[in-house]
PDB file of C-alpha atoms in Angstrom:
ATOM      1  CA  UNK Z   1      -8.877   3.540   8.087  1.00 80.00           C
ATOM      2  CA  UNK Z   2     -12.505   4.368   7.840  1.00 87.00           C
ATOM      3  CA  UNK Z   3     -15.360   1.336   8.494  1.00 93.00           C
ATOM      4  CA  UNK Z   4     -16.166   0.600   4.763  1.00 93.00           C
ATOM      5  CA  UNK Z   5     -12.087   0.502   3.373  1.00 93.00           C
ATOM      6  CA  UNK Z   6     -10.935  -1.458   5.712  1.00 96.00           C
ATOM      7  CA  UNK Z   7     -13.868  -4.337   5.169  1.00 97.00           C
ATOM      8  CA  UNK Z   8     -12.615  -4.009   1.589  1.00 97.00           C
ATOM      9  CA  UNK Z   9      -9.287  -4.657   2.549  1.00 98.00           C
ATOM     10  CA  UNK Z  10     -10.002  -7.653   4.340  1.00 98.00           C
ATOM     11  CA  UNK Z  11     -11.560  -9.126   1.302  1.00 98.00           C
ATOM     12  CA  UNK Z  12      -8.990  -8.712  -0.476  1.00 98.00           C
ATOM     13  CA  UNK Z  13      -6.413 -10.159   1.870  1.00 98.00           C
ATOM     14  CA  UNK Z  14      -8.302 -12.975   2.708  1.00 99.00           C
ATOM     15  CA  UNK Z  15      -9.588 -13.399  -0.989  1.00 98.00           C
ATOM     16  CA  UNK Z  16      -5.395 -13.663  -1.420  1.00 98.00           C
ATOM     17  CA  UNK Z  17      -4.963 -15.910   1.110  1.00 98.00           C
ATOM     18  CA  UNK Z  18      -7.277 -18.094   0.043  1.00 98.00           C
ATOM     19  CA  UNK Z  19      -6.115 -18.202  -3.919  1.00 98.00           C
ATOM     20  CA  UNK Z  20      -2.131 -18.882  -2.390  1.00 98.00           C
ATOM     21  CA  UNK Z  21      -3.822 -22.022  -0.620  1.00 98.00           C
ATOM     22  CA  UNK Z  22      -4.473 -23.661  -3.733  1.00 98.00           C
ATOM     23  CA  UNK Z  23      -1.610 -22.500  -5.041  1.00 97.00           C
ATOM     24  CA  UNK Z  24      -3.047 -19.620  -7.361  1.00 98.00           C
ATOM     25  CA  UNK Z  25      -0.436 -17.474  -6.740  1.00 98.00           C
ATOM     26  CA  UNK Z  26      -1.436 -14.744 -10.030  1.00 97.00           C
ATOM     27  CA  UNK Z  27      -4.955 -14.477  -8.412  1.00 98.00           C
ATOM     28  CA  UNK Z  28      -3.253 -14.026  -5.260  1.00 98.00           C
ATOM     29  CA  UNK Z  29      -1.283 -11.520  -6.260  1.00 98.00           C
ATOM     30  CA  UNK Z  30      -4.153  -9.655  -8.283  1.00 98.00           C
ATOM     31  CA  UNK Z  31      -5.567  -9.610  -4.971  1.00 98.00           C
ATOM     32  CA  UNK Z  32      -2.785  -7.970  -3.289  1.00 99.00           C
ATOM     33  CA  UNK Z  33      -2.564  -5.476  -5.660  1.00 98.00           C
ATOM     34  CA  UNK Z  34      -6.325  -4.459  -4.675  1.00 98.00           C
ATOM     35  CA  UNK Z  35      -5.575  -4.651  -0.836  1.00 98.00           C
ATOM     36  CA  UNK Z  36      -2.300  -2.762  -1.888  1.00 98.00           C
ATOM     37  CA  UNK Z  37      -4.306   0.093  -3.301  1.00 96.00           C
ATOM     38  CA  UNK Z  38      -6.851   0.017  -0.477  1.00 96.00           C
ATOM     39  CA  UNK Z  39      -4.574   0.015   2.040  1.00 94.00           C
ATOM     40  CA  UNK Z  40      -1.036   2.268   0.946  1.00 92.00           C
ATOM     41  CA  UNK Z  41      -2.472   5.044   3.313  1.00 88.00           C
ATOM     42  CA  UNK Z  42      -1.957   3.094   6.484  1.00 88.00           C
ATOM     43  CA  UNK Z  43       1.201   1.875   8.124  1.00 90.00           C
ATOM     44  CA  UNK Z  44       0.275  -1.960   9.276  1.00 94.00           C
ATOM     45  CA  UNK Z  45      -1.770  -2.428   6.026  1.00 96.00           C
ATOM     46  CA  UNK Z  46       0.756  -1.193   3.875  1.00 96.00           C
ATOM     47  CA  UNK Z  47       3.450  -3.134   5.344  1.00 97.00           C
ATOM     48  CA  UNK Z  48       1.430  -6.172   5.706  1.00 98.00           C
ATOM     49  CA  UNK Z  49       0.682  -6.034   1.911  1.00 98.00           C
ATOM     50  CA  UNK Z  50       4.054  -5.738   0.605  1.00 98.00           C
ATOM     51  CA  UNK Z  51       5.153  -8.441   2.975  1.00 98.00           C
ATOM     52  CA  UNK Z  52       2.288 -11.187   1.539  1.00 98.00           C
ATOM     53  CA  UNK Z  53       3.457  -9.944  -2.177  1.00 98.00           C
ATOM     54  CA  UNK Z  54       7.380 -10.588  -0.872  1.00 98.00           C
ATOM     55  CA  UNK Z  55       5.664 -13.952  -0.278  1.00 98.00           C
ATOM     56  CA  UNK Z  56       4.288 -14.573  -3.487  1.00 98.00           C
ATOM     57  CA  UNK Z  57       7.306 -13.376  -5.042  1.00 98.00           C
ATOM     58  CA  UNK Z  58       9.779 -15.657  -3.233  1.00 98.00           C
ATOM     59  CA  UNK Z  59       7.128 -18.893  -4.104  1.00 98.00           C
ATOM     60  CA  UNK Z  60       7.166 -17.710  -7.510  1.00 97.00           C
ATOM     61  CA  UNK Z  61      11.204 -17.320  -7.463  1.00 98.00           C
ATOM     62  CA  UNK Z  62      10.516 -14.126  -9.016  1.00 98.00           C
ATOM     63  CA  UNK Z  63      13.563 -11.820  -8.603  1.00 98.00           C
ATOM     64  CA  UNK Z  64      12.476  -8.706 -10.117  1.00 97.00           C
ATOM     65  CA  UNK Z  65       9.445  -9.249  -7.781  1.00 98.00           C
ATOM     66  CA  UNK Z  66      11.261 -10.245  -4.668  1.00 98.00           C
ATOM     67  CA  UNK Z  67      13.541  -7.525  -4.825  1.00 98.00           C
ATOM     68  CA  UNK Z  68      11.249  -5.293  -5.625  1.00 97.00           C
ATOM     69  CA  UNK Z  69       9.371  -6.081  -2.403  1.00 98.00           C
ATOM     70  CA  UNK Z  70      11.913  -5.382  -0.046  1.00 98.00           C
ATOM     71  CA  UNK Z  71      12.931  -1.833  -1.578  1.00 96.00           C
ATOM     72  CA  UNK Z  72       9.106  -1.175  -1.407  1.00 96.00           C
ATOM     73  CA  UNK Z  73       8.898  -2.765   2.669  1.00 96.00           C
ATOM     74  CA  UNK Z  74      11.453  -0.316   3.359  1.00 94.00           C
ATOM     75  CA  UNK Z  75      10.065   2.626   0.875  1.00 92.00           C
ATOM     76  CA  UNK Z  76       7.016   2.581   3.484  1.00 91.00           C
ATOM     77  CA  UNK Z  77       8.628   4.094   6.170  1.00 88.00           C
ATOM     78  CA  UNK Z  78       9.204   7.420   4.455  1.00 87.00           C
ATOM     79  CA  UNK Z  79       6.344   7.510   2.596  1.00 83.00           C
ATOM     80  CA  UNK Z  80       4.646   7.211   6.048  1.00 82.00           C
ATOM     81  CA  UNK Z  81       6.362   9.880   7.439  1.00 80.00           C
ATOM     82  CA  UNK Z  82       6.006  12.142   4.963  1.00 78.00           C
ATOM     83  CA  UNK Z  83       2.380  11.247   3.941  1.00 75.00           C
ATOM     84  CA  UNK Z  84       2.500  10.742   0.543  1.00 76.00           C
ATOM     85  CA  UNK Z  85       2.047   7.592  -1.508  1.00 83.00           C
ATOM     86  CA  UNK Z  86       1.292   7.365  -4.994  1.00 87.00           C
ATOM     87  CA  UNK Z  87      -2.610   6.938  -5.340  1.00 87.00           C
ATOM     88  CA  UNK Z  88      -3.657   3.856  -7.225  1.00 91.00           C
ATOM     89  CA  UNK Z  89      -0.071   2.461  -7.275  1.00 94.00           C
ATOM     90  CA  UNK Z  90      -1.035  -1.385  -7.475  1.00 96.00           C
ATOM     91  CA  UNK Z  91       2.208  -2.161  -5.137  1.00 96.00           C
ATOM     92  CA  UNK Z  92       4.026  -4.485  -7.443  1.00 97.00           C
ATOM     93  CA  UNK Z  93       7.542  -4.334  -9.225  1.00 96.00           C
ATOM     94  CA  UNK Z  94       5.960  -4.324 -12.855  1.00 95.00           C
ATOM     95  CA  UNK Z  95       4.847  -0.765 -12.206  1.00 93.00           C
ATOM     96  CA  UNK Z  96       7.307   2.204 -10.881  1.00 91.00           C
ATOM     97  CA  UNK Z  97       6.986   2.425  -6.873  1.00 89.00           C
ATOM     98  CA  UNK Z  98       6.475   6.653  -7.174  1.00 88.00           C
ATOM     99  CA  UNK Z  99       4.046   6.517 -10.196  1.00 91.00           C
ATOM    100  CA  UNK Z 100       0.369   6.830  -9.302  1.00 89.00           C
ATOM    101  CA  UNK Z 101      -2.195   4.829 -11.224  1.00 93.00           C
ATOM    102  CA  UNK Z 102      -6.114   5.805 -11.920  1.00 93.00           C
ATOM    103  CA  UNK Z 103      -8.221   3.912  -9.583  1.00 92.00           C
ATOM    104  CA  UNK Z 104     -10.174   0.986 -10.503  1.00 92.00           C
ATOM    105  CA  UNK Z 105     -13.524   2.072 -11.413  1.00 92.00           C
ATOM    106  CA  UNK Z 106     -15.010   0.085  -8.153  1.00 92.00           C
ATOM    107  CA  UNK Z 107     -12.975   1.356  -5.732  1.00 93.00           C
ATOM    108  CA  UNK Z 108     -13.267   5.112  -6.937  1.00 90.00           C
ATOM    109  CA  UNK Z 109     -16.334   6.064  -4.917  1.00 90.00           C
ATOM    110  CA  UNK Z 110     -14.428   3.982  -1.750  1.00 89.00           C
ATOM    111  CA  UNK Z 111     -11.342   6.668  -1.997  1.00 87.00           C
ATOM    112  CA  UNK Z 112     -12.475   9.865  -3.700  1.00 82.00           C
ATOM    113  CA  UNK Z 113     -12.486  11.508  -0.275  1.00 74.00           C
ATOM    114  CA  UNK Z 114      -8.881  10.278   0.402  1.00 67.00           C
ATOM    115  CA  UNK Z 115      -6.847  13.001  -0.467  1.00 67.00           C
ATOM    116  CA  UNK Z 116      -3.320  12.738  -0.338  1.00 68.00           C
ATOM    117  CA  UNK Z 117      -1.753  16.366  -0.028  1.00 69.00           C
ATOM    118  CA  UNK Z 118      -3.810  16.508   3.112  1.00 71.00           C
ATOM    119  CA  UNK Z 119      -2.216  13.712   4.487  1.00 71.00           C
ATOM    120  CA  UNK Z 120       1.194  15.173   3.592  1.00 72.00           C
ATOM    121  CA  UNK Z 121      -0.009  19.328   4.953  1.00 75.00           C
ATOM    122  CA  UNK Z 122      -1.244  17.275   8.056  1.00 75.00           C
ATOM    123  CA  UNK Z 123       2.124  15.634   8.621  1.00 74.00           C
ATOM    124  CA  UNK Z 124       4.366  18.435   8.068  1.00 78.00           C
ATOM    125  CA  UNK Z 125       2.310  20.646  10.276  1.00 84.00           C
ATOM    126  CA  UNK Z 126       2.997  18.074  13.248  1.00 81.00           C
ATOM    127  CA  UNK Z 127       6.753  17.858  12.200  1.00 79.00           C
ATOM    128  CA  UNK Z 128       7.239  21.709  11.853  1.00 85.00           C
ATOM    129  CA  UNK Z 129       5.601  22.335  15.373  1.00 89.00           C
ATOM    130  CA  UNK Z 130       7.716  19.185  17.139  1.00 88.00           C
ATOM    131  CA  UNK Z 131      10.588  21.044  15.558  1.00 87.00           C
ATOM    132  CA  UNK Z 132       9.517  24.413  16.871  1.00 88.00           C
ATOM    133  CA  UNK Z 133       9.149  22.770  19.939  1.00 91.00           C
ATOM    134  CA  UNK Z 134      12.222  21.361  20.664  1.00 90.00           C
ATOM    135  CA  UNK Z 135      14.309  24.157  19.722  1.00 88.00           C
ATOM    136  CA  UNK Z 136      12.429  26.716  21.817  1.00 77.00           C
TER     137      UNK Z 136
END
């Protein structure tokens, strides 16, 4: 996670944090949903994210949220295998897990350099030559 994304993503963690302590759990969420965006590309970050809106969801006893959560905690695991996540995706259960959204206008310039199929070529290239390796 390059210098300038991950300061982002600390904001908006912390601004979430911050908005559950006084109990403002839709700005918390909103904020989530930012780090969620900023973050989706990384393993910890993405993982951390969906864990705080788990959080949120239980507090809010939102089912369709809660549940939601937990498919999406254990989604990451492929989709960090494998490379791909859907760019944009906001992270919560009102919005399909595999559909990618447009990016906020504010965060465009942060990620336009972010592509995603090279994440994914990258990762299959190291799988393919593991592969190669162990059944030489």
């Amino acid at each position: 996670m390059n210098k300038k994304i991950k300061h982002e993503y600390q904001i908006s963690m912390r601004s979430a944090m911050e908005a559950e302590q006084v109990n403002d759990l839709d700005n918390a969420f909103k904020s989530l949903e930012r780090a969620h965006i900023l973050g989706q590309r990384y393993f910890i970050p993405h993982i951390a994210t969906h864990w705080q809106m788990l959080r949120i969801g239980l507090k809010r006893n939102d089912n369709r949220e809660v549940i939601g959560q937990i498919v999406r905690l254990i989604a990451t695991v492929p989709g960090f295998i494998f490379g791909w996540v859907p760019r944009g995706n906001p992270g919560g259960a009102n919005i399909s897990a595999l559909k990618p959204v447009p990016l906020p206008a504010d965060l465009q310039p942060l990620l336009a350099d972010s592509p995603i199929w090279r994440d994914v070529l990258i990762r299959l290239t190291i799988y393919a030559v593991i592969v190669l390796i162990v059944l030489a």
